[in-house]
Short mmCIF file of C-alpha atoms and ligand atoms in Angstrom, two decimals:
data_model
loop_
_atom_site.label_atom_id
_atom_site.label_comp_id
_atom_site.label_asym_id
_atom_site.label_seq_id
_atom_site.Cartn_x
_atom_site.Cartn_y
_atom_site.Cartn_z
CA MET A 1 -22.16 17.50 -17.10
CA LEU A 2 -22.44 13.86 -18.16
CA PRO A 3 -21.93 11.16 -15.53
CA ASP A 4 -18.94 8.89 -15.97
CA ILE A 5 -19.69 5.27 -16.85
CA LYS A 6 -17.48 4.03 -13.99
CA SER A 7 -19.63 5.88 -11.47
CA LEU A 8 -22.42 3.37 -12.17
CA ASN A 9 -22.65 -0.02 -10.53
CA ARG A 10 -23.79 -3.16 -12.31
CA GLU A 11 -27.46 -2.79 -11.44
CA GLU A 12 -27.52 0.78 -12.75
CA ILE A 13 -25.90 -0.26 -16.04
CA GLU A 14 -28.29 -3.21 -16.30
CA SER A 15 -31.35 -1.04 -15.92
CA ARG A 16 -30.01 1.45 -18.47
CA PHE A 17 -29.28 -1.33 -20.95
CA ALA A 18 -32.71 -2.87 -20.34
CA ALA A 19 -34.31 0.51 -21.13
CA TRP A 20 -32.31 0.52 -24.37
CA ASN A 21 -33.49 -3.02 -25.20
CA GLN A 22 -29.97 -4.37 -25.09
CA PRO A 23 -29.49 -8.08 -24.30
CA ALA A 24 -28.16 -8.79 -20.81
CA TYR A 25 -24.81 -10.17 -22.02
CA ARG A 26 -23.88 -6.71 -23.33
CA VAL A 27 -23.55 -5.56 -19.71
CA ALA A 28 -20.94 -8.25 -19.03
CA GLN A 29 -19.09 -7.24 -22.18
CA LEU A 30 -19.02 -3.59 -21.16
CA LEU A 31 -17.85 -4.41 -17.64
CA ASP A 32 -15.12 -6.59 -19.11
CA TRP A 33 -13.87 -3.63 -21.16
CA LEU A 34 -13.99 -1.30 -18.17
CA TYR A 35 -12.50 -3.41 -15.37
CA VAL A 36 -10.57 -6.28 -16.96
CA ARG A 37 -9.16 -4.70 -20.09
CA ARG A 38 -9.26 -1.19 -18.57
CA ALA A 39 -10.26 0.43 -21.85
CA THR A 40 -9.79 4.18 -22.16
CA ASP A 41 -11.70 4.67 -25.41
CA TRP A 42 -15.22 3.67 -26.50
CA ASN A 43 -13.84 2.74 -29.95
CA ALA A 44 -11.71 0.01 -28.41
CA MET A 45 -14.85 -1.88 -27.31
CA SER A 46 -14.90 -3.84 -30.53
CA ASN A 47 -17.52 -6.43 -29.56
CA LEU A 48 -20.13 -3.78 -28.70
CA PRO A 49 -22.23 -2.69 -31.71
CA LYS A 50 -21.27 0.73 -33.04
CA ALA A 51 -24.75 2.12 -32.32
CA LEU A 52 -24.47 1.10 -28.66
CA ARG A 53 -21.02 2.64 -28.37
CA GLU A 54 -22.41 5.88 -29.82
CA LYS A 55 -25.27 5.84 -27.33
CA LEU A 56 -22.85 5.32 -24.47
CA ARG A 57 -20.60 8.10 -25.74
CA GLU A 58 -23.59 10.50 -25.90
CA GLN A 59 -24.70 9.77 -22.35
CA PHE A 60 -21.52 9.05 -20.39
CA THR A 61 -17.94 10.14 -20.16
CA LEU A 62 -15.10 7.62 -19.98
CA GLN A 63 -12.58 9.62 -18.01
CA THR A 64 -9.06 8.60 -17.14
CA LEU A 65 -6.42 10.20 -14.95
CA GLU A 66 -3.63 12.14 -16.57
CA LEU A 67 -0.21 11.26 -15.16
CA VAL A 68 1.58 14.52 -14.36
CA HIS A 69 4.56 13.15 -12.51
CA LYS A 70 5.89 9.87 -11.18
CA GLN A 71 8.60 9.24 -8.61
CA GLY A 72 10.24 5.87 -8.01
CA THR A 73 10.96 2.85 -10.19
CA GLU A 74 9.28 -0.48 -10.89
CA ASP A 75 10.85 -2.29 -7.92
CA THR A 76 10.51 0.47 -5.34
CA THR A 77 7.67 2.54 -4.01
CA GLN A 78 6.21 4.58 -6.86
CA LYS A 79 4.32 7.77 -6.30
CA PHE A 80 1.88 8.92 -8.99
CA LEU A 81 0.64 12.50 -9.26
CA TRP A 82 -2.57 12.65 -11.31
CA LYS A 83 -4.43 15.54 -12.86
CA LEU A 84 -8.25 15.30 -12.78
CA ALA A 85 -10.61 16.61 -15.47
CA ASP A 86 -10.94 19.97 -13.65
CA GLY A 87 -7.17 20.34 -13.27
CA ALA A 88 -7.06 19.35 -9.57
CA LEU A 89 -4.13 17.17 -8.48
CA ILE A 90 -4.23 13.98 -6.41
CA GLU A 91 -1.73 11.27 -5.49
CA SER A 92 -1.60 7.49 -5.32
CA VAL A 93 1.33 5.46 -3.99
CA LEU A 94 2.20 1.92 -5.16
CA ILE A 95 4.18 -0.09 -2.62
CA PRO A 96 5.74 -3.48 -3.50
CA ALA A 97 5.26 -6.09 -0.78
CA ASN A 98 8.63 -7.75 -1.36
CA PRO A 99 11.01 -5.13 -2.63
CA ALA A 100 12.65 -7.09 -5.38
CA LEU A 101 16.10 -8.40 -4.78
CA TYR A 102 18.54 -9.19 -7.54
CA GLY A 103 16.45 -7.49 -10.21
CA GLU A 104 13.33 -9.66 -9.94
CA ALA A 105 10.04 -7.87 -10.12
CA SER A 106 7.87 -7.87 -7.01
CA ASP A 107 4.53 -9.56 -7.63
CA ARG A 108 2.43 -8.26 -4.75
CA HIS A 109 1.52 -4.62 -4.44
CA THR A 110 -0.42 -2.34 -2.15
CA LEU A 111 -1.88 0.84 -3.59
CA CYS A 112 -2.58 3.82 -1.36
CA ILE A 113 -5.40 5.93 -2.84
CA SER A 114 -6.83 9.40 -2.24
CA THR A 115 -10.50 10.23 -1.67
CA GLN A 116 -10.59 14.03 -1.65
CA VAL A 117 -8.72 16.98 -3.14
CA GLY A 118 -7.12 18.42 -0.01
CA CYS A 119 -8.60 17.75 3.41
CA ALA A 120 -10.81 19.74 5.75
CA TYR A 121 -9.62 18.11 8.97
CA GLY A 122 -6.44 20.13 9.33
CA CYS A 123 -4.32 17.74 11.41
CA LYS A 124 -1.35 19.85 12.43
CA PHE A 125 1.34 17.51 11.06
CA CYS A 126 -0.19 16.64 7.68
CA ALA A 127 0.56 18.06 4.23
CA SER A 128 -2.87 17.11 2.82
CA GLY A 129 -4.74 19.58 4.99
CA LEU A 130 -2.32 22.49 4.60
CA GLU A 131 -4.23 24.24 1.83
CA GLY A 132 -7.66 23.19 2.99
CA TRP A 133 -10.34 21.08 1.34
CA LYS A 134 -11.26 21.57 -2.32
CA ARG A 135 -13.73 18.81 -3.14
CA ASN A 136 -14.71 15.17 -2.81
CA LEU A 137 -13.52 12.74 -5.46
CA ASP A 138 -16.20 11.12 -7.61
CA VAL A 139 -16.70 7.36 -7.58
CA GLN A 140 -14.85 6.98 -10.86
CA GLU A 141 -11.95 9.17 -9.70
CA ILE A 142 -11.43 6.88 -6.71
CA LEU A 143 -11.61 3.74 -8.88
CA GLU A 144 -9.53 5.13 -11.72
CA GLN A 145 -6.50 5.38 -9.44
CA ILE A 146 -6.29 1.59 -9.35
CA LEU A 147 -7.05 1.16 -13.05
CA ALA A 148 -4.65 3.90 -14.14
CA VAL A 149 -1.79 2.48 -12.06
CA GLU A 150 -2.43 -0.99 -13.49
CA ARG A 151 -2.53 0.38 -17.03
CA HIS A 152 0.73 2.16 -16.37
CA VAL A 153 2.45 -0.92 -14.92
CA THR A 154 1.14 -3.22 -17.69
CA ASN A 155 2.32 -0.83 -20.39
CA ALA A 156 5.72 -0.42 -18.74
CA GLN A 157 6.14 -4.22 -18.47
CA ARG A 158 5.03 -4.66 -22.08
CA ALA A 159 7.52 -2.05 -23.24
CA VAL A 160 10.30 -3.88 -21.39
CA ALA A 161 9.21 -7.28 -22.78
CA VAL A 162 9.12 -5.93 -26.33
CA ALA A 163 12.48 -4.23 -25.94
CA ASP A 164 13.95 -7.49 -24.60
CA ALA A 165 12.49 -9.67 -27.37
CA PRO A 166 15.17 -10.67 -29.89
CA GLY A 167 14.89 -9.02 -33.28
CA VAL A 168 12.20 -6.51 -32.31
CA PRO A 169 13.03 -3.03 -33.57
CA ARG A 170 12.92 -0.41 -30.83
CA GLY A 171 10.33 1.65 -32.70
CA ASP A 172 7.72 -1.04 -31.84
CA GLU A 173 7.82 -0.62 -28.11
CA THR A 174 5.12 1.99 -27.56
CA GLY A 175 2.61 0.39 -25.20
CA GLY A 176 0.15 3.17 -26.03
CA GLU A 177 -3.37 2.96 -24.75
CA THR A 178 -4.27 -0.24 -26.60
CA PRO A 179 -5.90 -2.53 -24.07
CA PRO A 180 -4.20 -5.88 -23.52
CA GLU A 181 -5.67 -8.96 -25.20
CA PRO A 182 -8.19 -10.72 -22.97
CA ALA A 183 -7.07 -13.94 -21.35
CA GLY A 184 -9.53 -15.91 -23.43
CA GLY A 185 -8.10 -14.74 -26.77
CA THR A 186 -9.60 -12.55 -29.50
CA PRO A 187 -13.18 -11.42 -28.87
CA ALA A 188 -15.86 -12.96 -31.04
CA PRO A 189 -17.03 -10.83 -33.99
CA PRO A 190 -19.87 -8.46 -33.09
CA GLY A 191 -23.29 -10.03 -33.40
CA SER A 192 -22.01 -13.61 -33.78
CA PRO A 193 -23.53 -16.38 -31.62
CA LEU A 194 -20.07 -16.95 -30.12
CA GLU A 195 -20.07 -13.39 -28.87
CA ALA A 196 -23.16 -13.97 -26.75
CA ALA A 197 -21.54 -17.04 -25.26
CA SER A 198 -18.24 -15.36 -24.41
CA PRO A 199 -17.61 -15.61 -20.65
CA PRO A 200 -18.35 -12.60 -18.49
CA ALA A 201 -15.60 -10.87 -16.57
CA THR A 202 -15.26 -12.66 -13.26
CA ARG A 203 -11.58 -12.34 -12.55
CA ASN A 204 -8.89 -9.97 -13.59
CA PRO A 205 -5.98 -11.96 -15.01
CA SER A 206 -3.49 -9.10 -14.97
CA ARG A 207 -4.10 -7.51 -11.58
CA THR A 208 -1.10 -5.59 -10.25
CA VAL A 209 -2.74 -4.25 -7.12
CA ASP A 210 -3.77 -6.89 -4.58
CA ASN A 211 -4.18 -4.65 -1.53
CA VAL A 212 -5.73 -1.23 -1.34
CA VAL A 213 -5.25 1.18 1.54
CA VAL A 214 -7.41 4.27 1.63
CA MET A 215 -4.74 6.39 3.27
CA GLY A 216 -3.95 8.97 0.62
CA MET A 217 -5.12 12.53 0.52
CA GLY A 218 -8.39 13.34 2.25
CA GLU A 219 -10.61 11.90 4.94
CA PRO A 220 -12.29 8.84 3.37
CA LEU A 221 -15.26 8.73 5.75
CA ALA A 222 -16.08 12.37 4.93
CA ASN A 223 -16.74 11.19 1.35
CA TYR A 224 -18.66 8.16 2.55
CA ASP A 225 -21.14 7.52 -0.27
CA HIS A 226 -18.65 7.84 -3.13
CA LEU A 227 -16.07 5.84 -1.22
CA LEU A 228 -18.41 2.95 -0.47
CA LYS A 229 -19.77 2.80 -4.00
CA ALA A 230 -16.23 2.78 -5.41
CA LEU A 231 -15.07 0.11 -2.95
CA LYS A 232 -18.08 -2.09 -3.72
CA ILE A 233 -17.24 -1.91 -7.44
CA LEU A 234 -13.60 -2.63 -6.63
CA ASN A 235 -14.68 -5.65 -4.60
CA ALA A 236 -17.29 -7.05 -7.00
CA PRO A 237 -16.30 -10.12 -9.07
CA TRP A 238 -17.45 -8.26 -12.19
CA GLY A 239 -15.38 -5.21 -11.18
CA GLY A 240 -11.98 -5.10 -9.53
CA GLY A 241 -12.30 -8.49 -7.81
CA ILE A 242 -10.28 -7.34 -4.77
CA GLY A 243 -11.42 -8.96 -1.51
CA ALA A 244 -12.88 -6.63 1.13
CA ARG A 245 -10.35 -7.98 3.62
CA LYS A 246 -7.64 -6.64 1.33
CA ILE A 247 -9.05 -3.14 1.52
CA THR A 248 -8.15 -0.94 4.52
CA ILE A 249 -9.94 2.32 5.28
CA SER A 250 -8.01 4.78 7.43
CA THR A 251 -9.84 7.50 9.32
CA SER A 252 -8.85 10.34 11.60
CA GLY A 253 -11.76 9.32 13.81
CA LEU A 254 -15.20 10.21 12.44
CA ALA A 255 -17.14 8.28 15.07
CA PRO A 256 -20.64 8.36 13.49
CA GLN A 257 -19.29 7.18 10.13
CA ILE A 258 -17.36 4.37 11.82
CA ARG A 259 -20.67 3.19 13.28
CA ARG A 260 -22.25 3.44 9.85
CA LEU A 261 -19.39 1.43 8.32
CA ALA A 262 -20.08 -1.28 10.89
CA THR A 263 -23.53 -1.76 9.32
CA GLU A 264 -22.11 -2.43 5.84
CA PRO A 265 -22.10 -6.07 4.82
CA LEU A 266 -18.52 -5.96 3.49
CA GLN A 267 -15.64 -6.76 5.83
CA PHE A 268 -13.28 -3.88 5.21
CA ARG A 269 -10.29 -3.46 7.47
CA LEU A 270 -10.30 -0.35 9.61
CA ALA A 271 -7.30 1.74 10.66
CA ILE A 272 -7.60 4.62 13.10
CA SER A 273 -5.15 7.52 12.93
CA LEU A 274 -4.76 7.83 16.67
CA HIS A 275 -1.43 9.62 17.18
CA GLY A 276 -2.24 10.41 20.78
CA ALA A 277 -3.57 8.14 23.51
CA THR A 278 -4.99 10.93 25.68
CA ASP A 279 -7.32 13.77 24.76
CA ALA A 280 -4.66 16.30 25.82
CA VAL A 281 -2.12 15.01 23.28
CA ARG A 282 -4.65 14.27 20.55
CA ASN A 283 -6.27 17.73 20.87
CA ARG A 284 -2.89 19.32 20.15
CA LEU A 285 -2.51 17.40 16.92
CA MET A 286 -5.95 16.70 15.53
CA PRO A 287 -8.82 19.21 15.67
CA VAL A 288 -11.26 16.35 14.94
CA ASN A 289 -10.67 15.18 18.53
CA LYS A 290 -12.60 18.19 19.85
CA LYS A 291 -15.65 17.00 17.91
CA TYR A 292 -15.25 13.31 18.62
CA PRO A 293 -13.08 12.93 21.74
CA LEU A 294 -11.37 9.64 22.52
CA ALA A 295 -14.25 8.24 24.59
CA GLU A 296 -16.63 8.64 21.67
CA LEU A 297 -14.13 7.41 19.08
CA VAL A 298 -13.21 4.34 21.09
CA ALA A 299 -16.86 3.47 21.71
CA ALA A 300 -17.50 3.59 17.93
CA CYS A 301 -14.42 1.40 17.31
CA GLU A 302 -15.65 -1.08 19.91
CA THR A 303 -18.93 -1.35 18.02
CA TYR A 304 -17.05 -1.90 14.75
CA GLN A 305 -14.83 -4.52 16.32
CA ARG A 306 -17.76 -6.31 17.94
CA VAL A 307 -19.94 -6.36 14.82
CA LYS A 308 -17.17 -7.28 12.39
CA GLY A 309 -15.02 -9.43 14.64
CA ARG A 310 -12.03 -7.92 12.86
CA MET A 311 -8.82 -6.57 14.26
CA ILE A 312 -8.51 -2.80 14.10
CA THR A 313 -5.16 -1.11 13.52
CA LEU A 314 -4.16 1.95 15.51
CA GLU A 315 -1.81 4.19 13.53
CA TYR A 316 0.54 6.16 15.75
CA ILE A 317 2.95 8.65 14.17
CA LEU A 318 5.89 9.31 16.48
CA ILE A 319 6.59 13.06 16.60
CA ALA A 320 9.57 14.30 18.60
CA GLY A 321 8.62 15.91 21.90
CA ILE A 322 4.88 15.73 21.16
CA ASN A 323 3.66 12.16 21.57
CA ASP A 324 6.82 10.09 21.87
CA SER A 325 7.29 10.12 25.63
CA LEU A 326 6.81 6.86 27.50
CA ASP A 327 3.86 8.25 29.47
CA GLN A 328 1.74 7.68 26.32
CA VAL A 329 2.58 3.97 26.31
CA CYS A 330 0.23 2.93 29.13
CA PRO A 331 -2.88 4.70 27.82
CA LEU A 332 -2.05 3.50 24.27
CA ALA A 333 -1.67 -0.09 25.45
CA GLY A 334 -4.96 0.26 27.35
CA LEU A 335 -6.81 1.38 24.21
CA ALA A 336 -5.21 -1.34 22.10
CA LYS A 337 -6.26 -4.01 24.61
CA ARG A 338 -9.79 -2.69 24.81
CA LEU A 339 -10.13 -2.76 21.02
CA PHE A 340 -8.13 -5.98 20.39
CA ALA A 341 -6.09 -3.73 18.13
CA LYS A 342 -2.55 -3.83 16.87
CA VAL A 343 -0.43 -0.69 16.81
CA ASN A 344 1.54 0.61 13.82
CA LEU A 345 4.24 3.04 14.88
CA ILE A 346 5.34 5.38 12.09
CA PRO A 347 8.26 7.77 12.58
CA TYR A 348 7.07 11.18 11.38
CA ASN A 349 7.89 12.15 7.78
CA ARG A 350 8.99 15.75 7.70
CA VAL A 351 6.71 18.17 5.84
CA GLU A 352 8.18 21.37 4.44
CA ASP A 353 7.03 24.47 6.38
CA LEU A 354 5.91 22.46 9.40
CA PRO A 355 7.93 22.50 12.62
CA TRP A 356 7.48 18.83 13.56
CA GLN A 357 10.43 16.41 13.72
CA ARG A 358 10.87 12.64 13.73
CA PRO A 359 12.30 11.29 17.02
CA SER A 360 15.67 9.52 17.05
CA GLU A 361 15.81 5.82 16.24
CA GLU A 362 16.51 5.03 19.91
CA VAL A 363 13.35 6.81 21.02
CA CYS A 364 11.24 4.99 18.41
CA GLU A 365 12.74 1.60 19.35
CA GLY A 366 12.26 2.38 23.06
CA PHE A 367 8.57 3.23 22.49
CA LEU A 368 8.08 -0.03 20.58
CA ALA A 369 9.82 -2.09 23.27
CA ALA A 370 7.69 -0.48 26.01
CA LEU A 371 4.50 -1.34 24.09
CA GLU A 372 5.64 -4.91 23.52
CA LYS A 373 6.37 -5.22 27.20
CA GLN A 374 2.68 -4.53 27.74
CA LYS A 375 1.94 -7.51 25.43
CA ILE A 376 0.70 -5.34 22.58
CA THR A 377 1.21 -6.46 18.98
CA ALA A 378 3.07 -3.55 17.46
CA THR A 379 5.23 -2.78 14.44
CA LEU A 380 7.63 0.07 13.78
CA ARG A 381 8.18 1.28 10.22
CA ARG A 382 11.93 1.29 9.88
CA GLU A 383 12.76 2.27 6.31
CA LYS A 384 15.08 5.21 6.09
CA GLY A 385 15.19 8.38 4.01
CA GLY A 386 11.47 8.42 3.24
CA ASP A 387 11.95 10.79 0.30
CA ILE A 388 9.27 9.31 -1.82
CA ASP A 389 7.66 7.28 0.96
CA ALA A 390 6.74 10.60 2.46
CA ALA A 391 3.11 10.84 3.43
CA CYS A 392 0.55 11.46 0.76
CA GLY A 393 -0.22 15.08 0.01
CA GLN A 394 3.36 16.27 -0.14
CA LEU A 395 3.98 15.75 -3.83
CA ARG A 396 0.78 17.54 -4.70
CA LEU A 397 1.56 20.40 -2.35
CA LYS A 398 5.03 20.87 -3.79
CA THR A 399 3.73 20.78 -7.36
CA GLU A 400 0.88 23.20 -6.67
CA ARG A 401 3.24 25.62 -4.97
CA ALA A 402 5.74 25.36 -7.83
CA LEU A 403 2.95 26.02 -10.34
CA ALA A 404 1.69 28.99 -8.31
CA GLY A 405 5.26 30.32 -8.10
CA ALA A 406 5.69 29.98 -11.85
N1 SAH B 1 -7.55 11.07 6.58
C1 SAH B 1 -7.27 9.72 6.83
C2 SAH B 1 -6.50 9.02 5.74
C3 SAH B 1 -5.40 9.80 5.10
S1 SAH B 1 -4.00 10.20 6.09
C4 SAH B 1 -6.55 9.57 8.15
O1 SAH B 1 -6.18 10.58 8.73
O2 SAH B 1 -6.41 8.45 8.62
C5 SAH B 1 -3.18 8.63 6.13
C6 SAH B 1 -2.20 8.47 7.27
O3 SAH B 1 -1.01 9.26 7.03
C7 SAH B 1 -2.77 8.92 8.59
O4 SAH B 1 -2.50 7.97 9.58
C8 SAH B 1 -2.02 10.19 8.81
O5 SAH B 1 -2.04 10.54 10.14
C9 SAH B 1 -0.66 9.87 8.24
N2 SAH B 1 0.21 11.02 8.01
C10 SAH B 1 -0.14 12.25 7.62
N3 SAH B 1 0.94 13.06 7.56
C11 SAH B 1 2.00 12.30 7.92
C12 SAH B 1 3.41 12.56 8.06
N4 SAH B 1 3.91 13.73 7.77
N5 SAH B 1 4.20 11.54 8.47
C13 SAH B 1 3.69 10.31 8.70
N6 SAH B 1 2.38 10.02 8.59
C14 SAH B 1 1.55 11.00 8.21
FE1 SF4 B 2 -6.84 14.92 6.67
FE2 SF4 B 2 -5.93 12.49 7.45
FE3 SF4 B 2 -4.22 14.53 6.92
FE4 SF4 B 2 -5.76 14.62 9.09
S1 SF4 B 2 -4.15 13.11 8.66
S2 SF4 B 2 -5.40 16.33 7.63
S3 SF4 B 2 -7.64 13.70 8.35
S4 SF4 B 2 -5.58 13.53 5.48
#
């Protein structure tokens, strides 16, 4: 099978182009098509010579994600279900930072992305692990989630703008797959001196996603190499241009990989899915705790915190009768203090077929207040009726089961 062009970083494309005797500026042009204009077709790359496009087509794929289903609307959380080239399904969730009031579009967005098809870690409360692990996502499948969402949002906005423009017939509103015009205007004709001088892609003018959280389906640190390569491309000025501090990696607690992440030069944010502040509670919920018990996990987090000097987030799902009693507050506050961490409390989202329940609002508020009394910085997610906010993995599970039933 051919590799996908978006699984290569800049250096790899440069060395390939050098071997093909292509001038260096062609690399910048290609990257501009891939990451700024988000092209989905080699033919669209009009300033690359036809022979080069043919060569690229022979040696690489240019895959995109097929949208199978979307829940939510422009101004709310939107959940995208994608089909990959082999038919596997994954999800990404786009969350507006300021849910728009009075019909104005929100301008800041966080995208939650997946890193694996399914998950091998089998946390007892999670939909992603219910049917086991199928495979790791490739570099380009991780990256494409951001590009595909941005293409979708840009096309939707363009369709609305065209429909709103006076005198434009409705038949003209198909956004299609045509890439948007570059900020600098029409590209220079192929081969012209102007073309060589055209500026390289350093900034994406039409970025929809400004924060990325790697909290979708799968355990990101179990797909370490693909994840890191994808995140480096996402971070690079010639790629996605998203700052490392705007990228959060969430892990169920793979201690050795946390230590490895601490050696990376980029300053990613780290979130730990803790969900229990003692081994007894955590063992009940997360099999990974048997392999890397709290002492080992916390030691790895301490290293990360020390090396990076960055605040870690401890994610704590509140599950009725399992981890929501106040006797977890002291050990949780102790861990948070040791790690200079803040705590995110998340009332459990019900998963079909699983017995777990979300505690009452009073219990959640009481847990938060008890933590704050211990001088811990903590937040409690309060939105109600998490139909589509439901944790990643649920939409895929439902769809796969419906397909199997059919
Ligand atoms: N595997 C990684 C990242 C994906 S899970 C991890 O475990 O951190 C992302 C987050 O969603 C984790 O904190 C996970 O515990 C949480 N989650 C999973 N199922 C959930 C549910 N039903 N309700 C609320 N949060 C859930
Ligand atoms: Fe996997 Fe994370 Fe779900 Fe656990 S919580 S099963 S590690 S996706």
